[in-house]
Amino acid sequence: MKTRMIFVGPPGAGKGSQAKILSEELNIPHISTGDMFRKHLKEQTPLGLMAKNYTDKGLLVPDDVTNEMVKDRLSQEDVKNGFILDGYPRNPYQANYLDELLSKSHLKIDVVLNVTSSDEVIIKRITGRRTCPVCGAIYHIDNFPPKQEGICDNDGEKLIQRKDDLKETIVKRLDVYNKETFPLIHYYKEKGLLVDIDGNRDLKAITMDVLKILEQQ
Ligand code: AMP
Ligand code: ZN
């Protein structure tokens, strides 16, 4: 079973939702650098406040800061049976850093899942996205609405729209993805690790697909 994996793909292709489902299914941690920055911001840590200058604009947080944060996370005990990286690495520099970091522990990435989608579908998905500021649950006004409009199913909190999910920010994020993150596709393809996943399907169908891929030797 492949248990060290990376989700790549444009923002809004459904990486985060898929990573969460798999994390529960396989009982391995879901490591989302975006979630980590948001948590820091919520707790008003210096790192969180610094990152906000970038996240609000749809720009990447500087590599050194991001790499250091991931290094810390991957040094924790719970990653020993595997991990799901979501939103990291985000450019070839981060990918190289990750390779070196893992090789120090004689580890490597097993598979890179490239969730693909069209810009049109992505924009519709992201602008309809609503997040719980407390537990981090993600909903969608059409595709995955909460039981009660605007309210989190888990804890009754009022749902919000993330600043980086606003239309103008998405256009910027897609642009950043195409320029900075897209080269990673080539990087992992060359290593023979890349598998394409059609993200324009329902979550369950995608999970089934991914589980099959992880079981292949
Ligand atoms: P996400 O939820 O993965 O779309 O991330 C939200 C925002 O956090 C991004 O738009 C970036 O500003 C920042 N971010 C997340 N992951 C990274 C990363 N690996 N490198 C740099 N910035 C990141
Ligand atoms: Zn909640």
XYZ file of N, CA and C and ligand atoms in Angstrom:
675
model
N 0.843 -1.206 0.000
C 0.000 0.000 0.000
C 0.875 1.251 0.000
N 0.546 2.161 -0.886
C 1.271 3.429 -0.914
C 0.702 4.339 0.169
N 1.546 4.832 1.046
C 1.005 5.643 2.152
C 1.657 7.019 2.292
N 2.682 7.292 1.462
C 3.253 8.643 1.503
C 2.902 9.321 0.193
N 1.950 10.230 0.287
C 1.433 10.780 -0.970
C 1.304 12.294 -0.940
N 1.280 12.826 -2.156
C 1.109 14.269 -2.339
C -0.089 14.471 -3.244
N -0.931 15.415 -2.891
C -1.978 15.854 -3.805
C -1.522 17.137 -4.484
N -1.473 17.140 -5.799
C -1.238 18.388 -6.523
C -2.478 18.681 -7.366
N -2.478 19.835 -7.993
C -3.635 20.220 -8.793
C -4.048 21.626 -8.406
N -4.784 22.285 -9.289
C -5.149 23.684 -9.037
C -6.016 23.840 -7.795
N -6.014 25.052 -7.216
C -6.890 25.296 -6.073
C -8.325 25.041 -6.513
N -9.101 24.389 -5.662
C -10.519 24.187 -5.986
C -10.800 22.957 -6.817
N -9.771 22.126 -7.059
C -10.005 20.900 -7.829
C -10.538 19.790 -6.928
N -10.578 20.043 -5.626
C -11.142 19.058 -4.696
C -10.092 18.267 -3.938
N -8.841 18.753 -3.947
C -7.746 18.066 -3.243
C -8.022 17.950 -1.745
N -8.421 19.068 -1.165
C -8.594 19.137 0.288
C -9.660 18.175 0.778
N -10.814 18.168 0.122
C -11.912 17.284 0.541
C -11.482 15.838 0.400
N -10.818 15.534 -0.696
C -10.367 14.167 -0.963
C -9.321 13.742 0.067
N -8.407 14.634 0.367
C -7.346 14.328 1.329
C -7.951 14.053 2.711
N -8.969 14.819 3.080
C -9.623 14.617 4.385
C -10.274 13.239 4.460
N -10.985 12.857 3.398
C -11.666 11.562 3.377
C -10.640 10.432 3.505
N -9.581 10.535 2.706
C -8.553 9.487 2.713
C -7.843 9.376 4.056
N -7.614 10.534 4.657
C -6.939 10.570 5.936
C -7.722 9.753 6.967
N -9.050 9.887 6.945
C -9.882 9.107 7.874
C -9.919 7.638 7.481
N -10.042 7.416 6.185
C -10.118 6.046 5.659
C -8.854 5.254 6.001
N -7.694 5.884 5.858
C -6.418 5.175 6.017
C -5.773 5.400 7.378
N -6.375 6.315 8.136
C -5.839 6.646 9.451
C -4.387 7.150 9.399
N -4.136 8.033 8.450
C -2.835 8.704 8.390
C -3.094 10.210 8.306
N -2.170 11.033 8.825
C -2.472 12.464 8.921
C -2.580 13.192 7.577
N -3.503 14.128 7.548
C -3.691 15.028 6.415
C -2.912 16.294 6.736
N -1.891 16.572 5.956
C -1.049 17.739 6.216
C -1.289 18.783 5.137
N -2.056 19.795 5.488
C -2.372 20.865 4.545
C -1.671 22.133 5.008
N -0.734 22.613 4.205
C -0.016 23.828 4.598
C -0.974 25.025 4.650
N -1.972 25.033 3.767
C -2.976 26.103 3.802
C -3.707 26.103 5.146
N -4.135 24.915 5.604
C -4.807 24.799 6.915
C -3.870 25.240 8.038
N -2.594 24.878 7.911
C -1.639 25.234 8.968
C -1.483 26.760 9.055
N -1.393 27.409 7.905
C -1.300 28.883 7.919
C -2.567 29.497 8.512
N -3.722 28.936 8.142
C -4.991 29.477 8.672
C -5.080 29.292 10.180
N -4.563 28.165 10.667
C -4.594 27.917 12.114
C -3.688 28.924 12.830
N -2.518 29.153 12.264
C -1.604 30.143 12.845
C -2.259 31.526 12.876
N -2.978 31.834 11.809
C -3.607 33.151 11.745
C -4.702 33.269 12.801
N -5.469 32.221 12.938
C -6.546 32.217 13.925
C -5.983 32.422 15.325
N -4.820 31.831 15.556
C -4.188 31.955 16.870
C -3.310 33.201 16.957
N -3.311 33.979 15.871
C -2.569 35.245 15.827
C -1.086 35.069 16.146
N -0.489 33.984 15.693
C 0.948 33.802 15.915
C 1.709 34.702 14.932
N 2.973 35.023 15.220
C 3.759 35.845 14.288
C 3.802 35.216 12.884
N 3.928 33.901 12.829
C 3.947 33.215 11.536
C 2.634 33.433 10.789
N 1.530 33.309 11.512
C 0.210 33.485 10.907
C 0.006 34.899 10.376
N 0.427 35.871 11.156
C 0.239 37.264 10.750
C 1.116 37.605 9.547
N 2.303 37.022 9.514
C 3.204 37.245 8.388
C 2.607 36.601 7.124
N 2.133 35.346 7.274
C 1.607 34.607 6.118
C 0.386 35.298 5.510
N -0.396 35.958 6.363
C -1.621 36.627 5.896
C -1.338 37.621 4.757
N -0.175 38.268 4.824
C 0.188 39.225 3.769
C 0.211 38.574 2.392
N 0.460 37.269 2.377
C 0.533 36.541 1.104
C -0.786 35.834 0.800
N -1.309 35.110 1.800
C -2.523 34.310 1.559
C -3.696 35.191 1.108
N -3.839 36.352 1.705
C -4.937 37.258 1.329
C -4.858 37.683 -0.131
N -3.660 37.706 -0.662
C -3.489 38.158 -2.043
C -3.431 36.981 -3.022
N -3.482 35.773 -2.500
C -3.402 34.598 -3.376
C -1.968 34.275 -3.772
N -1.006 34.895 -3.073
C 0.410 34.644 -3.389
C 0.978 33.556 -2.483
N 2.073 32.952 -2.895
C 2.707 31.930 -2.066
C 3.473 32.574 -0.911
N 3.371 31.960 0.247
C 4.165 32.360 1.400
C 5.614 31.971 1.076
N 6.616 32.767 1.513
C 8.002 32.447 1.141
C 8.402 30.994 1.471
N 9.199 30.418 0.591
C 9.578 29.009 0.685
C 10.234 28.633 2.010
N 11.159 29.468 2.496
C 11.902 29.092 3.704
C 10.974 28.870 4.888
N 10.022 29.787 5.026
C 9.051 29.707 6.118
C 8.205 28.450 5.975
N 7.742 28.216 4.754
C 6.857 27.076 4.492
C 7.617 25.757 4.698
N 8.812 25.683 4.166
C 9.622 24.461 4.302
C 9.893 24.135 5.767
N 10.219 25.150 6.519
C 10.531 24.961 7.939
C 9.301 24.410 8.686
N 8.144 24.967 8.357
C 6.895 24.540 9.001
C 6.610 23.064 8.677
N 6.851 22.672 7.431
C 6.606 21.288 7.014
C 7.625 20.347 7.663
N 8.854 20.809 7.754
C 9.896 19.993 8.386
C 9.494 19.650 9.825
N 9.040 20.652 10.533
C 8.542 20.471 11.898
C 7.439 19.428 11.962
N 6.493 19.591 11.035
C 5.318 18.694 11.043
C 5.723 17.257 10.734
N 6.640 17.099 9.789
C 7.047 15.743 9.387
C 7.991 15.093 10.397
N 8.392 15.856 11.401
C 9.247 15.264 12.431
C 8.400 14.669 13.554
N 7.075 14.853 13.464
C 6.207 14.323 14.522
C 5.955 12.821 14.340
N 5.641 12.211 15.446
C 5.507 10.749 15.534
C 4.414 10.190 14.605
N 3.307 10.919 14.466
C 2.137 10.360 13.768
C 2.316 10.162 12.259
N 3.435 10.606 11.692
C 3.619 10.432 10.245
C 4.339 9.119 9.907
N 4.644 8.341 10.941
C 5.509 7.172 10.681
C 4.864 6.121 9.768
N 3.522 6.066 9.754
C 2.860 5.100 8.869
C 2.413 5.706 7.543
N 2.772 6.955 7.337
C 2.401 7.611 6.087
C 1.803 8.986 6.338
N 1.565 9.717 5.257
C 0.990 11.067 5.363
C 0.435 11.487 4.020
N -0.478 12.438 4.093
C -1.079 12.984 2.878
C -0.750 14.470 2.830
N 0.129 14.841 1.936
C 0.460 16.259 1.789
C -0.516 16.892 0.805
N -1.069 18.019 1.204
C -2.081 18.698 0.392
C -1.707 20.178 0.318
N -1.348 20.621 -0.871
C -0.955 22.025 -1.026
C 0.529 22.255 -0.786
N 1.262 21.206 -0.631
C 2.724 21.269 -0.482
C 3.305 20.012 -1.097
N 4.370 20.064 -1.841
C 5.072 21.266 -2.302
C 4.284 22.042 -3.355
N 4.638 23.293 -3.479
C 3.898 24.195 -4.356
C 4.766 24.723 -5.488
N 6.042 24.414 -5.469
C 6.946 24.782 -6.576
C 8.149 23.841 -6.550
N 8.945 23.831 -7.600
C 10.067 22.867 -7.656
C 11.068 23.034 -6.520
N 11.233 24.248 -6.025
C 12.171 24.466 -4.927
C 11.707 23.713 -3.677
N 10.410 23.817 -3.380
C 9.851 23.095 -2.230
C 9.925 21.584 -2.454
N 9.726 21.157 -3.698
C 9.774 19.728 -4.001
C 11.177 19.173 -3.745
N 12.194 19.923 -4.147
C 13.572 19.502 -3.889
C 13.862 19.431 -2.403
N 13.371 20.446 -1.706
C 13.569 20.486 -0.255
C 12.951 19.239 0.385
N 11.729 18.917 -0.031
C 11.025 17.759 0.528
C 11.790 16.462 0.239
N 12.249 16.313 -0.983
C 13.016 15.114 -1.342
C 14.233 14.951 -0.435
N 14.940 16.060 -0.221
C 16.139 15.990 0.618
C 15.796 15.685 2.062
N 14.731 16.318 2.522
C 14.293 16.098 3.896
C 13.947 14.626 4.122
N 13.177 14.051 3.209
C 12.764 12.654 3.361
C 13.957 11.711 3.227
N 14.853 12.037 2.309
C 15.972 11.120 2.086
C 16.882 11.044 3.313
N 16.884 12.090 4.123
C 17.661 12.036 5.376
C 17.136 10.947 6.295
N 15.844 10.645 6.188
C 15.260 9.558 6.995
C 15.084 8.301 6.147
N 15.757 8.261 4.998
C 15.663 7.125 4.072
C 14.230 6.854 3.650
N 13.501 7.927 3.434
C 12.107 7.805 2.993
C 11.949 8.451 1.635
N 10.844 8.106 0.959
C 10.512 8.824 -0.267
C 9.010 8.839 -0.482
N 8.594 9.721 -1.367
C 7.181 9.822 -1.725
C 6.812 8.589 -2.568
N 5.649 7.984 -2.277
C 5.206 6.808 -3.034
C 4.441 7.186 -4.296
N 3.638 8.230 -4.199
C 2.782 8.570 -5.334
C 2.361 10.047 -5.260
N 2.180 10.651 -6.438
C 1.702 12.036 -6.523
C 0.396 12.020 -7.308
N -0.664 12.419 -6.645
C -1.988 12.386 -7.254
C -2.314 13.769 -7.810
N -2.460 13.821 -9.107
C -2.692 15.102 -9.781
C -4.184 15.245 -10.092
N -4.879 16.012 -9.261
C -6.324 16.174 -9.437
C -6.572 17.303 -10.436
N -7.152 16.945 -11.567
C -7.318 17.917 -12.640
C -8.755 18.433 -12.712
N -8.888 19.665 -13.209
C -10.211 20.264 -13.379
C -10.082 21.452 -14.322
N -11.219 21.942 -14.834
C -11.151 23.100 -15.730
C -11.311 24.388 -14.919
N -10.784 25.497 -15.447
C -10.869 26.785 -14.751
C -12.317 27.146 -14.437
N -13.208 26.835 -15.370
C -14.619 27.184 -15.201
C -15.226 26.469 -13.986
N -14.977 25.166 -13.921
C -15.504 24.374 -12.800
C -14.878 24.861 -11.495
N -13.591 25.161 -11.557
C -12.869 25.604 -10.362
C -13.458 26.889 -9.798
N -13.716 27.850 -10.679
C -14.230 29.145 -10.214
C -15.605 28.955 -9.563
N -16.415 28.096 -10.172
C -17.738 27.831 -9.605
C -17.594 27.159 -8.231
N -16.669 26.220 -8.156
C -16.459 25.509 -6.895
C -15.986 26.425 -5.786
N -14.984 27.237 -6.111
C -14.387 28.035 -5.030
C -15.312 29.142 -4.570
N -15.996 29.788 -5.498
C -16.850 30.908 -5.055
C -18.038 30.404 -4.234
N -18.390 29.110 -4.383
C -19.501 28.558 -3.603
C -19.043 27.933 -2.296
N -17.743 27.973 -2.065
C -17.196 27.299 -0.889
C -17.436 28.116 0.383
N -17.841 27.436 1.444
C -18.015 28.076 2.754
C -17.270 27.240 3.787
N -16.602 27.912 4.706
C -15.744 27.229 5.666
C -16.187 27.527 7.085
N -16.002 26.552 7.963
C -16.265 26.799 9.380
C -14.989 27.351 10.013
N -15.064 28.560 10.604
C -13.850 29.163 11.169
C -13.357 28.416 12.409
N -14.205 27.561 12.989
C -13.809 26.873 14.214
C -13.233 25.481 13.943
N -13.990 24.623 13.246
C -13.501 23.243 13.069
C -12.863 23.015 11.700
N -12.979 23.993 10.793
C -12.316 23.849 9.490
C -13.124 23.074 8.459
N -14.341 22.646 8.819
C -15.161 21.897 7.853
C -15.430 22.759 6.615
N -15.481 22.097 5.455
C -15.701 22.813 4.205
C -17.031 22.372 3.606
N -17.838 23.347 3.184
C -19.128 23.052 2.543
C -19.153 23.727 1.179
N -20.202 23.406 0.401
C -20.414 24.120 -0.853
C -21.896 24.427 -0.986
N -22.223 25.659 -1.356
C -23.629 26.065 -1.365
C -24.494 25.193 -2.276
N -23.922 24.648 -3.365
C -24.720 23.764 -4.239
C -24.388 22.286 -4.035
N -23.093 21.974 -4.042
C -22.675 20.569 -4.081
C -22.677 19.866 -2.736
N -22.466 20.626 -1.674
C -22.340 19.996 -0.353
C -22.800 20.972 0.718
N -24.109 21.311 0.682
C -24.588 22.334 1.623
C -24.696 21.771 3.049
N -24.539 22.643 4.048
C -24.761 22.192 5.423
C -26.262 21.940 5.622
N -26.624 21.232 6.677
C -28.042 20.924 6.917
C -28.859 22.209 7.033
N -28.280 23.186 7.738
C -28.956 24.477 7.879
C -28.082 25.532 7.204
N -28.695 26.323 6.319
C -27.920 27.268 5.518
C -27.023 28.168 6.373
N -25.744 28.221 6.011
C -24.814 29.138 6.664
C -24.321 28.695 8.033
N -24.686 27.469 8.457
C -24.331 27.004 9.804
C -23.585 25.672 9.718
N -22.493 25.560 10.503
C -21.697 24.322 10.489
C -22.459 23.165 11.148
N -22.490 22.026 10.462
C -23.162 20.829 11.000
C -22.509 20.348 12.300
N -21.194 20.496 12.386
C -20.470 19.929 13.521
C -20.656 20.694 14.814
N -20.646 22.040 14.708
C -20.596 22.821 15.942
C -21.518 24.044 15.965
N -22.356 24.190 14.925
C -23.316 25.294 14.937
C -22.714 26.678 14.694
N -21.421 26.731 14.332
C -20.778 28.031 14.050
C -21.308 28.613 12.740
N -21.213 29.929 12.618
C -21.615 30.592 11.391
C -20.512 30.388 10.342
N -20.879 29.907 9.163
C -19.881 29.649 8.119
C -19.415 30.961 7.486
N -18.179 30.936 7.019
C -17.629 32.136 6.376
C -17.091 31.792 4.979
N -16.884 32.843 4.186
C -16.199 32.665 2.912
C -14.771 33.168 3.118
N -13.802 32.280 2.893
C -12.405 32.688 3.061
C -12.078 33.817 2.100
N -11.253 34.753 2.577
C -10.879 35.885 1.737
C -10.234 35.414 0.442
N -9.451 34.336 0.541
C -8.769 33.859 -0.670
C -9.690 33.024 -1.555
N -10.975 32.898 -1.168
C -11.952 32.233 -2.027
C -12.801 33.247 -2.799
N -12.526 34.527 -2.647
C -13.260 35.542 -3.409
C -12.796 35.484 -4.859
N -13.717 35.864 -5.760
C -13.453 35.684 -7.194
C -12.110 36.262 -7.660
N -11.829 37.509 -7.263
C -10.606 38.134 -7.793
C -9.350 37.429 -7.275
N -9.441 36.909 -6.051
C -8.284 36.198 -5.502
C -8.087 34.864 -6.214
N -9.192 34.222 -6.597
C -9.082 32.918 -7.274
C -8.365 33.050 -8.597
N -8.720 34.091 -9.332
C -8.083 34.308 -10.629
C -6.568 34.426 -10.416
N -6.180 35.134 -9.364
C -4.757 35.275 -9.033
C -4.157 33.919 -8.639
N -4.885 33.165 -7.832
C -4.372 31.867 -7.373
C -4.195 30.899 -8.548
N -5.124 30.954 -9.497
C -4.989 30.083 -10.678
C -3.754 30.473 -11.479
N -3.527 31.759 -11.552
C -2.366 32.277 -12.265
C -1.067 31.819 -11.585
N -1.040 31.932 -10.262
C 0.127 31.493 -9.488
C 0.322 29.983 -9.675
N -0.787 29.249 -9.682
C -0.697 27.797 -9.876
C -0.057 27.477 -11.226
N -0.581 28.117 -12.276
C -0.074 27.810 -13.614
C 1.407 28.147 -13.765
N 1.832 29.254 -13.152
C 3.226 29.684 -13.297
C 4.167 28.923 -12.375
N 3.772 28.746 -11.102
C 4.726 28.224 -10.117
C 4.538 26.743 -9.804
N 3.300 26.293 -9.708
C 3.059 24.915 -9.266
C 3.018 23.938 -10.431
N 2.500 24.392 -11.564
C 2.365 23.485 -12.705
C 3.677 22.778 -13.097
N 4.842 23.449 -13.019
C 6.102 22.758 -13.348
C 6.351 21.494 -12.516
N 5.703 21.389 -11.367
C 5.855 20.197 -10.526
C 5.324 18.943 -11.210
N 4.320 19.139 -12.042
C 3.707 18.012 -12.740
C 4.791 17.287 -13.538
N 5.583 18.070 -14.218
C 6.666 17.542 -15.026
C 7.728 16.872 -14.143
N 8.050 17.539 -13.056
C 9.060 17.055 -12.100
C 8.706 15.655 -11.604
N 7.450 15.461 -11.190
C 7.035 14.159 -10.654
C 6.759 13.123 -11.752
N 6.382 13.629 -12.923
C 6.171 12.701 -14.042
C 7.499 12.035 -14.391
N 8.548 12.841 -14.440
C 9.875 12.313 -14.749
C 10.326 11.267 -13.750
N 9.890 11.426 -12.519
C 10.259 10.457 -11.482
C 9.344 9.231 -11.516
N 8.344 9.270 -12.405
C 7.430 8.132 -12.524
C 6.424 8.028 -11.390
N 6.192 9.150 -10.706
C 5.306 9.106 -9.534
C 3.906 9.656 -9.796
N 3.741 10.303 -10.948
C 2.501 11.046 -11.164
C 1.351 10.173 -11.666
N 0.178 10.349 -11.049
C -1.042 9.707 -11.538
C -2.117 10.790 -11.670
N -2.739 10.886 -12.844
C -3.799 11.878 -13.046
C -5.129 11.365 -12.511
N -5.856 12.261 -11.864
C -7.180 11.926 -11.328
C -8.160 12.966 -11.876
N -9.225 12.516 -12.509
C -10.218 13.452 -13.017
C -11.052 13.986 -11.847
N -10.838 15.269 -11.542
C -11.501 15.882 -10.388
C -12.941 16.308 -10.645
N -13.404 16.175 -11.891
C -14.774 16.612 -12.212
C -15.795 15.493 -11.983
N -15.660 14.797 -10.873
C -16.609 13.726 -10.559
C -16.968 13.830 -9.091
N -17.937 13.005 -8.660
C -18.281 13.165 -7.243
C -17.194 12.564 -6.360
N -17.173 13.057 -5.133
C -16.087 12.731 -4.207
C -15.906 11.224 -4.018
N -17.016 10.504 -3.919
C -16.953 9.045 -3.657
C -16.242 8.307 -4.786
N -16.593 8.669 -6.037
C -15.988 8.017 -7.201
C -14.480 8.254 -7.194
N -14.089 9.460 -6.829
C -12.664 9.788 -6.801
C -11.959 8.991 -5.694
N -12.576 8.903 -4.532
C -11.971 8.145 -3.428
C -11.732 6.687 -3.838
N -12.716 6.084 -4.491
C -12.581 4.685 -4.936
C -11.381 4.534 -5.857
N -11.284 5.482 -6.787
C -10.172 5.516 -7.738
C -8.833 5.586 -7.028
N -8.750 6.526 -6.101
C -7.491 6.757 -5.398
C -7.103 5.532 -4.585
N -8.068 4.923 -3.920
C -7.760 3.727 -3.115
C -7.186 2.620 -3.987
N -7.740 2.483 -5.197
C -7.215 1.470 -6.122
C -5.762 1.762 -6.480
N -5.498 3.035 -6.750
C -4.141 3.439 -7.125
C -3.163 3.162 -5.982
N -3.598 3.437 -4.764
C -2.715 3.246 -3.610
C -2.416 1.769 -3.360
N -3.344 0.911 -3.759
C -3.146 -0.519 -3.545
C -2.215 -1.150 -4.582
N -2.082 -0.484 -5.749
C -1.189 -1.029 -6.781
C 0.253 -0.955 -6.320
N 0.995 -1.979 -6.657
C 2.414 -1.985 -6.267
C 3.262 -1.194 -7.242
P -4.563 26.372 0.125
O -5.614 26.216 1.164
O -3.691 25.150 -0.032
O -5.095 26.840 -1.192
O -3.576 27.510 0.655
C -4.036 28.804 0.953
C -2.903 29.787 0.822
O -1.859 29.451 1.756
C -2.219 29.817 -0.531
O -2.891 30.627 -1.444
C -0.839 30.363 -0.154
O -0.900 31.751 0.073
C -0.572 29.690 1.177
N 0.116 28.394 0.991
C -0.401 27.149 1.205
N 0.501 26.204 0.928
C 1.625 26.846 0.531
C 2.914 26.418 0.101
N 3.233 25.114 0.007
N 3.817 27.377 -0.227
C 3.527 28.672 -0.127
N 2.326 29.149 0.243
C 1.380 28.255 0.579
Zn -17.488 23.719 12.493
